[in-house]
């Protein structure tokens, strides 16, 4: 089948979903552009900072939620289950579950003074569940930081040409942040200066590769970066860096789809490979492997952790919350097309370096995508430059996820251990961040590829619980809950089943650290679900009695 036809159909459905289902969400939450937001009423110059323009915040939000998730997940899933199941989950999961989850998480946080979804849980479900959910969130964030630090380190070793642009972007972002917020320069002039410097970094990195083959050294560097970036004011690095990174991704998206339009490569991967695979059955495993392309619990943490503290108008919530999820779905479709149409399914007559199943077996998922992207953009750049661009863009987004996740984890540590358990030292952002980075480091220095499945399942569990909390909040407001409750049930059942399967596999492999993590997840989620059922039942009974 022609990849262009498939891509057009997928993108058209996503855009239609944003237009029509987005309106339903706006009406559900009674969006009011005249209602003050926490960014303006609680401005503290560090975490609560109104974004100068909604596009800057969109750049931060999108860069933070994207990361490597919508790339790595589809790359793995297509190889084991075929391109059609992956595409259907990305498209319809984004519209009916992911977009709803992200938008609702953002709005419920804005309506609660920018508090995190974990903190809001106390108001909806009580202190006990707030503690348990916060522990679950903390565990998930540590896994996220570990996975992305290790995957980025691997990429820096494999592609030495991206080292200079990856770290040079940090310096450029600080420069742009000072231009906008300190020197009060024109927003468009500052953006143009930042983009020009990015172009120069691209050429500099291509001509001056940095060859350092020590993965653990890069992991340490990235964890130190995460620590520093997560404690400095958001307007100095986080906002401008994520904003500039968004331009990189949009460039990559346009170039990728331009390559598909010009070349119109045929899809080589089977439509459906089968229900069973070596990584598990299509359900539940495909739905947790594609951890960010359709829905991601991490998005709720970004929406309620950093984005809700920077949004200046509720009117922008739909395009930032729901809209960014739709763009991420478009990115996931590009990833599916890159590996399905850019690579070969069989080795006969094909270069060994471009045989998709063999590349996936090697575990180099980012390299697999980059090779496919290089092939579909060959009519535009040639395969070498296309591959370089793909890896550079991916690493830029992994960096944004790293420091956003570390910052959000610090919020949770301070809220839970600092305030609730009265451990005063963890109210200090420097000590709280040190705890987060240290625990992530314990996992990051191991084999990150073994962490990915449990990360995916944990991620989707968080999404399920966030949707349950949102549903309870809507129920308390006498609002319809079907838009959030049914997705919550589906994600909960899917994720719990996946965790059970993964924990059994970890036990067989004698990976007892991940066995313990799996069992802890199941214990925490069981307590939350039992309490949620009790609250739903009591409120339904109260409603029936009132009638």
mmCIF file with all atom_site columns, C-alpha atoms in Angstrom, residues 75-246:
data_model
loop_
_atom_site.group_PDB
_atom_site.id
_atom_site.type_symbol
_atom_site.label_atom_id
_atom_site.label_alt_id
_atom_site.label_comp_id
_atom_site.label_asym_id
_atom_site.label_entity_id
_atom_site.label_seq_id
_atom_site.pdbx_PDB_ins_code
_atom_site.Cartn_x
_atom_site.Cartn_y
_atom_site.Cartn_z
_atom_site.occupancy
_atom_site.B_iso_or_equiv
_atom_site.pdbx_formal_charge
_atom_site.auth_seq_id
_atom_site.auth_comp_id
_atom_site.auth_asym_id
_atom_site.auth_atom_id
_atom_site.pdbx_PDB_model_num
ATOM 1   C CA . UNK A 1 75  ? 9.058   1.315  16.072 1.00 0.00 ? 75  UNK A CA 1
ATOM 2   C CA . UNK A 1 76  ? 8.731   -1.700 18.404 1.00 0.00 ? 76  UNK A CA 1
ATOM 3   C CA . UNK A 1 77  ? 4.988   -2.273 17.917 1.00 0.00 ? 77  UNK A CA 1
ATOM 4   C CA . UNK A 1 78  ? 5.029   -2.276 14.097 1.00 0.00 ? 78  UNK A CA 1
ATOM 5   C CA . UNK A 1 79  ? 7.790   -4.894 14.049 1.00 0.00 ? 79  UNK A CA 1
ATOM 6   C CA . UNK A 1 80  ? 5.773   -7.325 16.183 1.00 0.00 ? 80  UNK A CA 1
ATOM 7   C CA . UNK A 1 81  ? 2.138   -6.616 15.294 1.00 0.00 ? 81  UNK A CA 1
ATOM 8   C CA . UNK A 1 82  ? 2.075   -4.861 11.889 1.00 0.00 ? 82  UNK A CA 1
ATOM 9   C CA . UNK A 1 83  ? 1.480   -1.278 10.800 1.00 0.00 ? 83  UNK A CA 1
ATOM 10  C CA . UNK A 1 84  ? -2.350  -1.251 10.830 1.00 0.00 ? 84  UNK A CA 1
ATOM 11  C CA . UNK A 1 85  ? -2.951  -2.098 14.524 1.00 0.00 ? 85  UNK A CA 1
ATOM 12  C CA . UNK A 1 86  ? -0.343  0.500  15.500 1.00 0.00 ? 86  UNK A CA 1
ATOM 13  C CA . UNK A 1 87  ? -1.904  3.137  13.235 1.00 0.00 ? 87  UNK A CA 1
ATOM 14  C CA . UNK A 1 88  ? -5.452  2.513  14.476 1.00 0.00 ? 88  UNK A CA 1
ATOM 15  C CA . UNK A 1 89  ? -4.388  2.774  18.115 1.00 0.00 ? 89  UNK A CA 1
ATOM 16  C CA . UNK A 1 90  ? -2.432  5.981  17.478 1.00 0.00 ? 90  UNK A CA 1
ATOM 17  C CA . UNK A 1 91  ? -5.285  7.690  15.614 1.00 0.00 ? 91  UNK A CA 1
ATOM 18  C CA . UNK A 1 92  ? -8.312  6.714  17.664 1.00 0.00 ? 92  UNK A CA 1
ATOM 19  C CA . UNK A 1 93  ? -6.448  6.501  20.957 1.00 0.00 ? 93  UNK A CA 1
ATOM 20  C CA . UNK A 1 94  ? -5.259  10.079 20.469 1.00 0.00 ? 94  UNK A CA 1
ATOM 21  C CA . UNK A 1 95  ? -8.740  11.425 19.722 1.00 0.00 ? 95  UNK A CA 1
ATOM 22  C CA . UNK A 1 96  ? -10.840 9.636  22.322 1.00 0.00 ? 96  UNK A CA 1
ATOM 23  C CA . UNK A 1 97  ? -8.344  8.984  25.114 1.00 0.00 ? 97  UNK A CA 1
ATOM 24  C CA . UNK A 1 98  ? -5.022  10.849 24.825 1.00 0.00 ? 98  UNK A CA 1
ATOM 25  C CA . UNK A 1 99  ? -6.403  14.259 23.864 1.00 0.00 ? 99  UNK A CA 1
ATOM 26  C CA . UNK A 1 100 ? -9.130  14.037 26.507 1.00 0.00 ? 100 UNK A CA 1
ATOM 27  C CA . UNK A 1 101 ? -6.599  12.991 29.147 1.00 0.00 ? 101 UNK A CA 1
ATOM 28  C CA . UNK A 1 102 ? -4.110  15.785 28.383 1.00 0.00 ? 102 UNK A CA 1
ATOM 29  C CA . UNK A 1 103 ? -6.654  18.583 28.042 1.00 0.00 ? 103 UNK A CA 1
ATOM 30  C CA . UNK A 1 104 ? -8.586  17.562 31.176 1.00 0.00 ? 104 UNK A CA 1
ATOM 31  C CA . UNK A 1 105 ? -5.382  17.216 33.226 1.00 0.00 ? 105 UNK A CA 1
ATOM 32  C CA . UNK A 1 106 ? -4.371  20.734 32.229 1.00 0.00 ? 106 UNK A CA 1
ATOM 33  C CA . UNK A 1 107 ? -7.737  22.316 33.022 1.00 0.00 ? 107 UNK A CA 1
ATOM 34  C CA . UNK A 1 108 ? -8.279  20.553 36.345 1.00 0.00 ? 108 UNK A CA 1
ATOM 35  C CA . UNK A 1 109 ? -4.834  21.765 37.445 1.00 0.00 ? 109 UNK A CA 1
ATOM 36  C CA . UNK A 1 110 ? -5.519  25.340 36.286 1.00 0.00 ? 110 UNK A CA 1
ATOM 37  C CA . UNK A 1 111 ? -8.751  25.267 38.290 1.00 0.00 ? 111 UNK A CA 1
ATOM 38  C CA . UNK A 1 112 ? -6.767  24.110 41.363 1.00 0.00 ? 112 UNK A CA 1
ATOM 39  C CA . UNK A 1 113 ? -4.043  26.773 41.504 1.00 0.00 ? 113 UNK A CA 1
ATOM 40  C CA . UNK A 1 114 ? -1.667  24.821 39.284 1.00 0.00 ? 114 UNK A CA 1
ATOM 41  C CA . UNK A 1 115 ? -1.416  21.874 41.680 1.00 0.00 ? 115 UNK A CA 1
ATOM 42  C CA . UNK A 1 116 ? -0.164  18.570 40.299 1.00 0.00 ? 116 UNK A CA 1
ATOM 43  C CA . UNK A 1 117 ? -2.549  15.718 39.534 1.00 0.00 ? 117 UNK A CA 1
ATOM 44  C CA . UNK A 1 118 ? -1.107  13.921 42.559 1.00 0.00 ? 118 UNK A CA 1
ATOM 45  C CA . UNK A 1 119 ? -1.960  16.809 44.846 1.00 0.00 ? 119 UNK A CA 1
ATOM 46  C CA . UNK A 1 120 ? -5.459  17.124 43.357 1.00 0.00 ? 120 UNK A CA 1
ATOM 47  C CA . UNK A 1 121 ? -6.034  13.453 44.206 1.00 0.00 ? 121 UNK A CA 1
ATOM 48  C CA . UNK A 1 122 ? -6.165  14.379 47.919 1.00 0.00 ? 122 UNK A CA 1
ATOM 49  C CA . UNK A 1 123 ? -9.070  16.730 47.281 1.00 0.00 ? 123 UNK A CA 1
ATOM 50  C CA . UNK A 1 124 ? -10.956 14.125 45.243 1.00 0.00 ? 124 UNK A CA 1
ATOM 51  C CA . UNK A 1 125 ? -10.043 10.828 46.939 1.00 0.00 ? 125 UNK A CA 1
ATOM 52  C CA . UNK A 1 126 ? -8.484  11.695 50.300 1.00 0.00 ? 126 UNK A CA 1
ATOM 53  C CA . UNK A 1 127 ? -5.036  11.780 51.894 1.00 0.00 ? 127 UNK A CA 1
ATOM 54  C CA . UNK A 1 128 ? -4.363  8.035  51.820 1.00 0.00 ? 128 UNK A CA 1
ATOM 55  C CA . UNK A 1 129 ? -4.872  7.778  48.062 1.00 0.00 ? 129 UNK A CA 1
ATOM 56  C CA . UNK A 1 130 ? -2.937  11.001 47.507 1.00 0.00 ? 130 UNK A CA 1
ATOM 57  C CA . UNK A 1 131 ? 0.068   9.371  49.225 1.00 0.00 ? 131 UNK A CA 1
ATOM 58  C CA . UNK A 1 132 ? -0.252  6.150  47.236 1.00 0.00 ? 132 UNK A CA 1
ATOM 59  C CA . UNK A 1 133 ? -0.765  7.909  43.911 1.00 0.00 ? 133 UNK A CA 1
ATOM 60  C CA . UNK A 1 134 ? 2.129   10.271 44.595 1.00 0.00 ? 134 UNK A CA 1
ATOM 61  C CA . UNK A 1 135 ? 4.362   7.264  45.255 1.00 0.00 ? 135 UNK A CA 1
ATOM 62  C CA . UNK A 1 136 ? 3.191   5.781  41.960 1.00 0.00 ? 136 UNK A CA 1
ATOM 63  C CA . UNK A 1 137 ? 3.918   9.060  40.166 1.00 0.00 ? 137 UNK A CA 1
ATOM 64  C CA . UNK A 1 138 ? 7.334   9.310  41.762 1.00 0.00 ? 138 UNK A CA 1
ATOM 65  C CA . UNK A 1 139 ? 8.211   5.761  40.698 1.00 0.00 ? 139 UNK A CA 1
ATOM 66  C CA . UNK A 1 140 ? 7.030   6.444  37.141 1.00 0.00 ? 140 UNK A CA 1
ATOM 67  C CA . UNK A 1 141 ? 9.065   9.641  36.881 1.00 0.00 ? 141 UNK A CA 1
ATOM 68  C CA . UNK A 1 142 ? 12.204  7.915  38.120 1.00 0.00 ? 142 UNK A CA 1
ATOM 69  C CA . UNK A 1 143 ? 11.681  5.269  35.405 1.00 0.00 ? 143 UNK A CA 1
ATOM 70  C CA . UNK A 1 144 ? 11.142  7.976  32.775 1.00 0.00 ? 144 UNK A CA 1
ATOM 71  C CA . UNK A 1 145 ? 14.309  9.850  33.732 1.00 0.00 ? 145 UNK A CA 1
ATOM 72  C CA . UNK A 1 146 ? 16.320  6.616  33.764 1.00 0.00 ? 146 UNK A CA 1
ATOM 73  C CA . UNK A 1 147 ? 15.024  5.405  30.386 1.00 0.00 ? 147 UNK A CA 1
ATOM 74  C CA . UNK A 1 148 ? 15.515  8.700  28.581 1.00 0.00 ? 148 UNK A CA 1
ATOM 75  C CA . UNK A 1 149 ? 18.914  9.464  30.129 1.00 0.00 ? 149 UNK A CA 1
ATOM 76  C CA . UNK A 1 150 ? 20.207  6.043  29.075 1.00 0.00 ? 150 UNK A CA 1
ATOM 77  C CA . UNK A 1 151 ? 18.666  6.179  25.569 1.00 0.00 ? 151 UNK A CA 1
ATOM 78  C CA . UNK A 1 152 ? 20.054  9.686  24.961 1.00 0.00 ? 152 UNK A CA 1
ATOM 79  C CA . UNK A 1 153 ? 23.491  8.571  26.158 1.00 0.00 ? 153 UNK A CA 1
ATOM 80  C CA . UNK A 1 154 ? 23.419  5.651  23.717 1.00 0.00 ? 154 UNK A CA 1
ATOM 81  C CA . UNK A 1 155 ? 22.555  8.050  20.901 1.00 0.00 ? 155 UNK A CA 1
ATOM 82  C CA . UNK A 1 156 ? 25.403  10.423 21.775 1.00 0.00 ? 156 UNK A CA 1
ATOM 83  C CA . UNK A 1 157 ? 27.795  7.484  21.494 1.00 0.00 ? 157 UNK A CA 1
ATOM 84  C CA . UNK A 1 158 ? 26.338  6.192  18.220 1.00 0.00 ? 158 UNK A CA 1
ATOM 85  C CA . UNK A 1 159 ? 26.026  9.622  16.552 1.00 0.00 ? 159 UNK A CA 1
ATOM 86  C CA . UNK A 1 160 ? 28.957  11.843 17.634 1.00 0.00 ? 160 UNK A CA 1
ATOM 87  C CA . UNK A 1 161 ? 27.853  14.580 15.198 1.00 0.00 ? 161 UNK A CA 1
ATOM 88  C CA . UNK A 1 162 ? 24.833  15.442 17.345 1.00 0.00 ? 162 UNK A CA 1
ATOM 89  C CA . UNK A 1 163 ? 26.827  16.165 20.527 1.00 0.00 ? 163 UNK A CA 1
ATOM 90  C CA . UNK A 1 164 ? 27.582  19.820 19.695 1.00 0.00 ? 164 UNK A CA 1
ATOM 91  C CA . UNK A 1 165 ? 23.993  20.684 18.585 1.00 0.00 ? 165 UNK A CA 1
ATOM 92  C CA . UNK A 1 166 ? 22.478  18.805 21.541 1.00 0.00 ? 166 UNK A CA 1
ATOM 93  C CA . UNK A 1 167 ? 24.383  20.719 24.195 1.00 0.00 ? 167 UNK A CA 1
ATOM 94  C CA . UNK A 1 168 ? 24.753  23.897 22.138 1.00 0.00 ? 168 UNK A CA 1
ATOM 95  C CA . UNK A 1 169 ? 20.962  24.169 22.130 1.00 0.00 ? 169 UNK A CA 1
ATOM 96  C CA . UNK A 1 170 ? 21.102  24.666 25.906 1.00 0.00 ? 170 UNK A CA 1
ATOM 97  C CA . UNK A 1 171 ? 23.355  27.726 25.542 1.00 0.00 ? 171 UNK A CA 1
ATOM 98  C CA . UNK A 1 172 ? 21.222  29.126 22.730 1.00 0.00 ? 172 UNK A CA 1
ATOM 99  C CA . UNK A 1 173 ? 18.058  28.630 24.796 1.00 0.00 ? 173 UNK A CA 1
ATOM 100 C CA . UNK A 1 174 ? 19.509  30.517 27.770 1.00 0.00 ? 174 UNK A CA 1
ATOM 101 C CA . UNK A 1 175 ? 20.513  33.331 25.399 1.00 0.00 ? 175 UNK A CA 1
ATOM 102 C CA . UNK A 1 176 ? 16.985  33.511 23.946 1.00 0.00 ? 176 UNK A CA 1
ATOM 103 C CA . UNK A 1 177 ? 15.480  33.379 27.446 1.00 0.00 ? 177 UNK A CA 1
ATOM 104 C CA . UNK A 1 178 ? 17.554  36.379 28.487 1.00 0.00 ? 178 UNK A CA 1
ATOM 105 C CA . UNK A 1 179 ? 16.587  38.226 25.294 1.00 0.00 ? 179 UNK A CA 1
ATOM 106 C CA . UNK A 1 180 ? 12.862  37.772 25.962 1.00 0.00 ? 180 UNK A CA 1
ATOM 107 C CA . UNK A 1 181 ? 12.594  38.025 29.751 1.00 0.00 ? 181 UNK A CA 1
ATOM 108 C CA . UNK A 1 182 ? 15.631  39.968 30.966 1.00 0.00 ? 182 UNK A CA 1
ATOM 109 C CA . UNK A 1 183 ? 16.602  42.257 28.102 1.00 0.00 ? 183 UNK A CA 1
ATOM 110 C CA . UNK A 1 184 ? 12.932  42.622 27.003 1.00 0.00 ? 184 UNK A CA 1
ATOM 111 C CA . UNK A 1 185 ? 13.741  42.202 23.330 1.00 0.00 ? 185 UNK A CA 1
ATOM 112 C CA . UNK A 1 186 ? 11.089  41.686 20.666 1.00 0.00 ? 186 UNK A CA 1
ATOM 113 C CA . UNK A 1 187 ? 9.591   38.164 20.757 1.00 0.00 ? 187 UNK A CA 1
ATOM 114 C CA . UNK A 1 188 ? 9.945   37.576 16.999 1.00 0.00 ? 188 UNK A CA 1
ATOM 115 C CA . UNK A 1 189 ? 13.464  39.006 16.887 1.00 0.00 ? 189 UNK A CA 1
ATOM 116 C CA . UNK A 1 190 ? 14.517  36.742 19.752 1.00 0.00 ? 190 UNK A CA 1
ATOM 117 C CA . UNK A 1 191 ? 12.989  33.715 18.013 1.00 0.00 ? 191 UNK A CA 1
ATOM 118 C CA . UNK A 1 192 ? 14.774  34.526 14.749 1.00 0.00 ? 192 UNK A CA 1
ATOM 119 C CA . UNK A 1 193 ? 18.110  34.878 16.560 1.00 0.00 ? 193 UNK A CA 1
ATOM 120 C CA . UNK A 1 194 ? 17.622  31.534 18.275 1.00 0.00 ? 194 UNK A CA 1
ATOM 121 C CA . UNK A 1 195 ? 16.723  29.752 15.042 1.00 0.00 ? 195 UNK A CA 1
ATOM 122 C CA . UNK A 1 196 ? 19.731  31.221 13.228 1.00 0.00 ? 196 UNK A CA 1
ATOM 123 C CA . UNK A 1 197 ? 22.026  29.964 15.978 1.00 0.00 ? 197 UNK A CA 1
ATOM 124 C CA . UNK A 1 198 ? 20.386  26.521 15.727 1.00 0.00 ? 198 UNK A CA 1
ATOM 125 C CA . UNK A 1 199 ? 21.233  26.369 12.035 1.00 0.00 ? 199 UNK A CA 1
ATOM 126 C CA . UNK A 1 200 ? 24.851  27.264 12.820 1.00 0.00 ? 200 UNK A CA 1
ATOM 127 C CA . UNK A 1 201 ? 24.953  24.520 15.462 1.00 0.00 ? 201 UNK A CA 1
ATOM 128 C CA . UNK A 1 202 ? 23.715  22.027 12.890 1.00 0.00 ? 202 UNK A CA 1
ATOM 129 C CA . UNK A 1 203 ? 26.633  22.751 10.550 1.00 0.00 ? 203 UNK A CA 1
ATOM 130 C CA . UNK A 1 204 ? 29.128  22.940 13.413 1.00 0.00 ? 204 UNK A CA 1
ATOM 131 C CA . UNK A 1 205 ? 28.083  19.537 14.761 1.00 0.00 ? 205 UNK A CA 1
ATOM 132 C CA . UNK A 1 206 ? 28.288  17.990 11.305 1.00 0.00 ? 206 UNK A CA 1
ATOM 133 C CA . UNK A 1 207 ? 31.855  19.208 10.847 1.00 0.00 ? 207 UNK A CA 1
ATOM 134 C CA . UNK A 1 208 ? 33.065  18.736 14.456 1.00 0.00 ? 208 UNK A CA 1
ATOM 135 C CA . UNK A 1 209 ? 31.899  15.352 15.818 1.00 0.00 ? 209 UNK A CA 1
ATOM 136 C CA . UNK A 1 210 ? 32.669  14.556 19.454 1.00 0.00 ? 210 UNK A CA 1
ATOM 137 C CA . UNK A 1 211 ? 33.685  10.913 19.814 1.00 0.00 ? 211 UNK A CA 1
ATOM 138 C CA . UNK A 1 212 ? 33.182  9.733  23.403 1.00 0.00 ? 212 UNK A CA 1
ATOM 139 C CA . UNK A 1 213 ? 32.275  6.048  23.573 1.00 0.00 ? 213 UNK A CA 1
ATOM 140 C CA . UNK A 1 214 ? 31.682  5.822  27.333 1.00 0.00 ? 214 UNK A CA 1
ATOM 141 C CA . UNK A 1 215 ? 27.910  5.486  27.736 1.00 0.00 ? 215 UNK A CA 1
ATOM 142 C CA . UNK A 1 216 ? 28.011  5.724  31.514 1.00 0.00 ? 216 UNK A CA 1
ATOM 143 C CA . UNK A 1 217 ? 29.906  9.013  31.298 1.00 0.00 ? 217 UNK A CA 1
ATOM 144 C CA . UNK A 1 218 ? 27.175  10.444 29.073 1.00 0.00 ? 218 UNK A CA 1
ATOM 145 C CA . UNK A 1 219 ? 24.507  9.151  31.459 1.00 0.00 ? 219 UNK A CA 1
ATOM 146 C CA . UNK A 1 220 ? 26.230  10.987 34.315 1.00 0.00 ? 220 UNK A CA 1
ATOM 147 C CA . UNK A 1 221 ? 26.493  14.190 32.251 1.00 0.00 ? 221 UNK A CA 1
ATOM 148 C CA . UNK A 1 222 ? 22.806  14.026 31.341 1.00 0.00 ? 222 UNK A CA 1
ATOM 149 C CA . UNK A 1 223 ? 21.738  13.445 34.951 1.00 0.00 ? 223 UNK A CA 1
ATOM 150 C CA . UNK A 1 224 ? 23.829  16.426 36.092 1.00 0.00 ? 224 UNK A CA 1
ATOM 151 C CA . UNK A 1 225 ? 22.204  18.492 33.336 1.00 0.00 ? 225 UNK A CA 1
ATOM 152 C CA . UNK A 1 226 ? 18.749  17.341 34.490 1.00 0.00 ? 226 UNK A CA 1
ATOM 153 C CA . UNK A 1 227 ? 19.554  18.432 38.029 1.00 0.00 ? 227 UNK A CA 1
ATOM 154 C CA . UNK A 1 228 ? 20.709  21.919 37.041 1.00 0.00 ? 228 UNK A CA 1
ATOM 155 C CA . UNK A 1 229 ? 17.996  22.533 34.442 1.00 0.00 ? 229 UNK A CA 1
ATOM 156 C CA . UNK A 1 230 ? 15.205  21.523 36.816 1.00 0.00 ? 230 UNK A CA 1
ATOM 157 C CA . UNK A 1 231 ? 16.086  23.968 39.617 1.00 0.00 ? 231 UNK A CA 1
ATOM 158 C CA . UNK A 1 232 ? 16.644  27.177 37.640 1.00 0.00 ? 232 UNK A CA 1
ATOM 159 C CA . UNK A 1 233 ? 13.702  29.475 36.720 1.00 0.00 ? 233 UNK A CA 1
ATOM 160 C CA . UNK A 1 234 ? 11.548  28.107 33.880 1.00 0.00 ? 234 UNK A CA 1
ATOM 161 C CA . UNK A 1 235 ? 11.809  31.268 31.774 1.00 0.00 ? 235 UNK A CA 1
ATOM 162 C CA . UNK A 1 236 ? 15.614  31.078 31.618 1.00 0.00 ? 236 UNK A CA 1
ATOM 163 C CA . UNK A 1 237 ? 15.977  27.632 30.061 1.00 0.00 ? 237 UNK A CA 1
ATOM 164 C CA . UNK A 1 238 ? 12.870  25.450 30.072 1.00 0.00 ? 238 UNK A CA 1
ATOM 165 C CA . UNK A 1 239 ? 10.490  27.761 28.191 1.00 0.00 ? 239 UNK A CA 1
ATOM 166 C CA . UNK A 1 240 ? 12.878  29.002 25.460 1.00 0.00 ? 240 UNK A CA 1
ATOM 167 C CA . UNK A 1 241 ? 14.677  25.647 25.003 1.00 0.00 ? 241 UNK A CA 1
ATOM 168 C CA . UNK A 1 242 ? 11.418  23.739 24.566 1.00 0.00 ? 242 UNK A CA 1
ATOM 169 C CA . UNK A 1 243 ? 10.088  26.472 22.297 1.00 0.00 ? 243 UNK A CA 1
ATOM 170 C CA . UNK A 1 244 ? 13.165  26.245 20.040 1.00 0.00 ? 244 UNK A CA 1
ATOM 171 C CA . UNK A 1 245 ? 13.062  22.436 20.147 1.00 0.00 ? 245 UNK A CA 1
ATOM 172 C CA . UNK A 1 246 ? 9.496   22.570 18.845 1.00 0.00 ? 246 UNK A CA 1
#
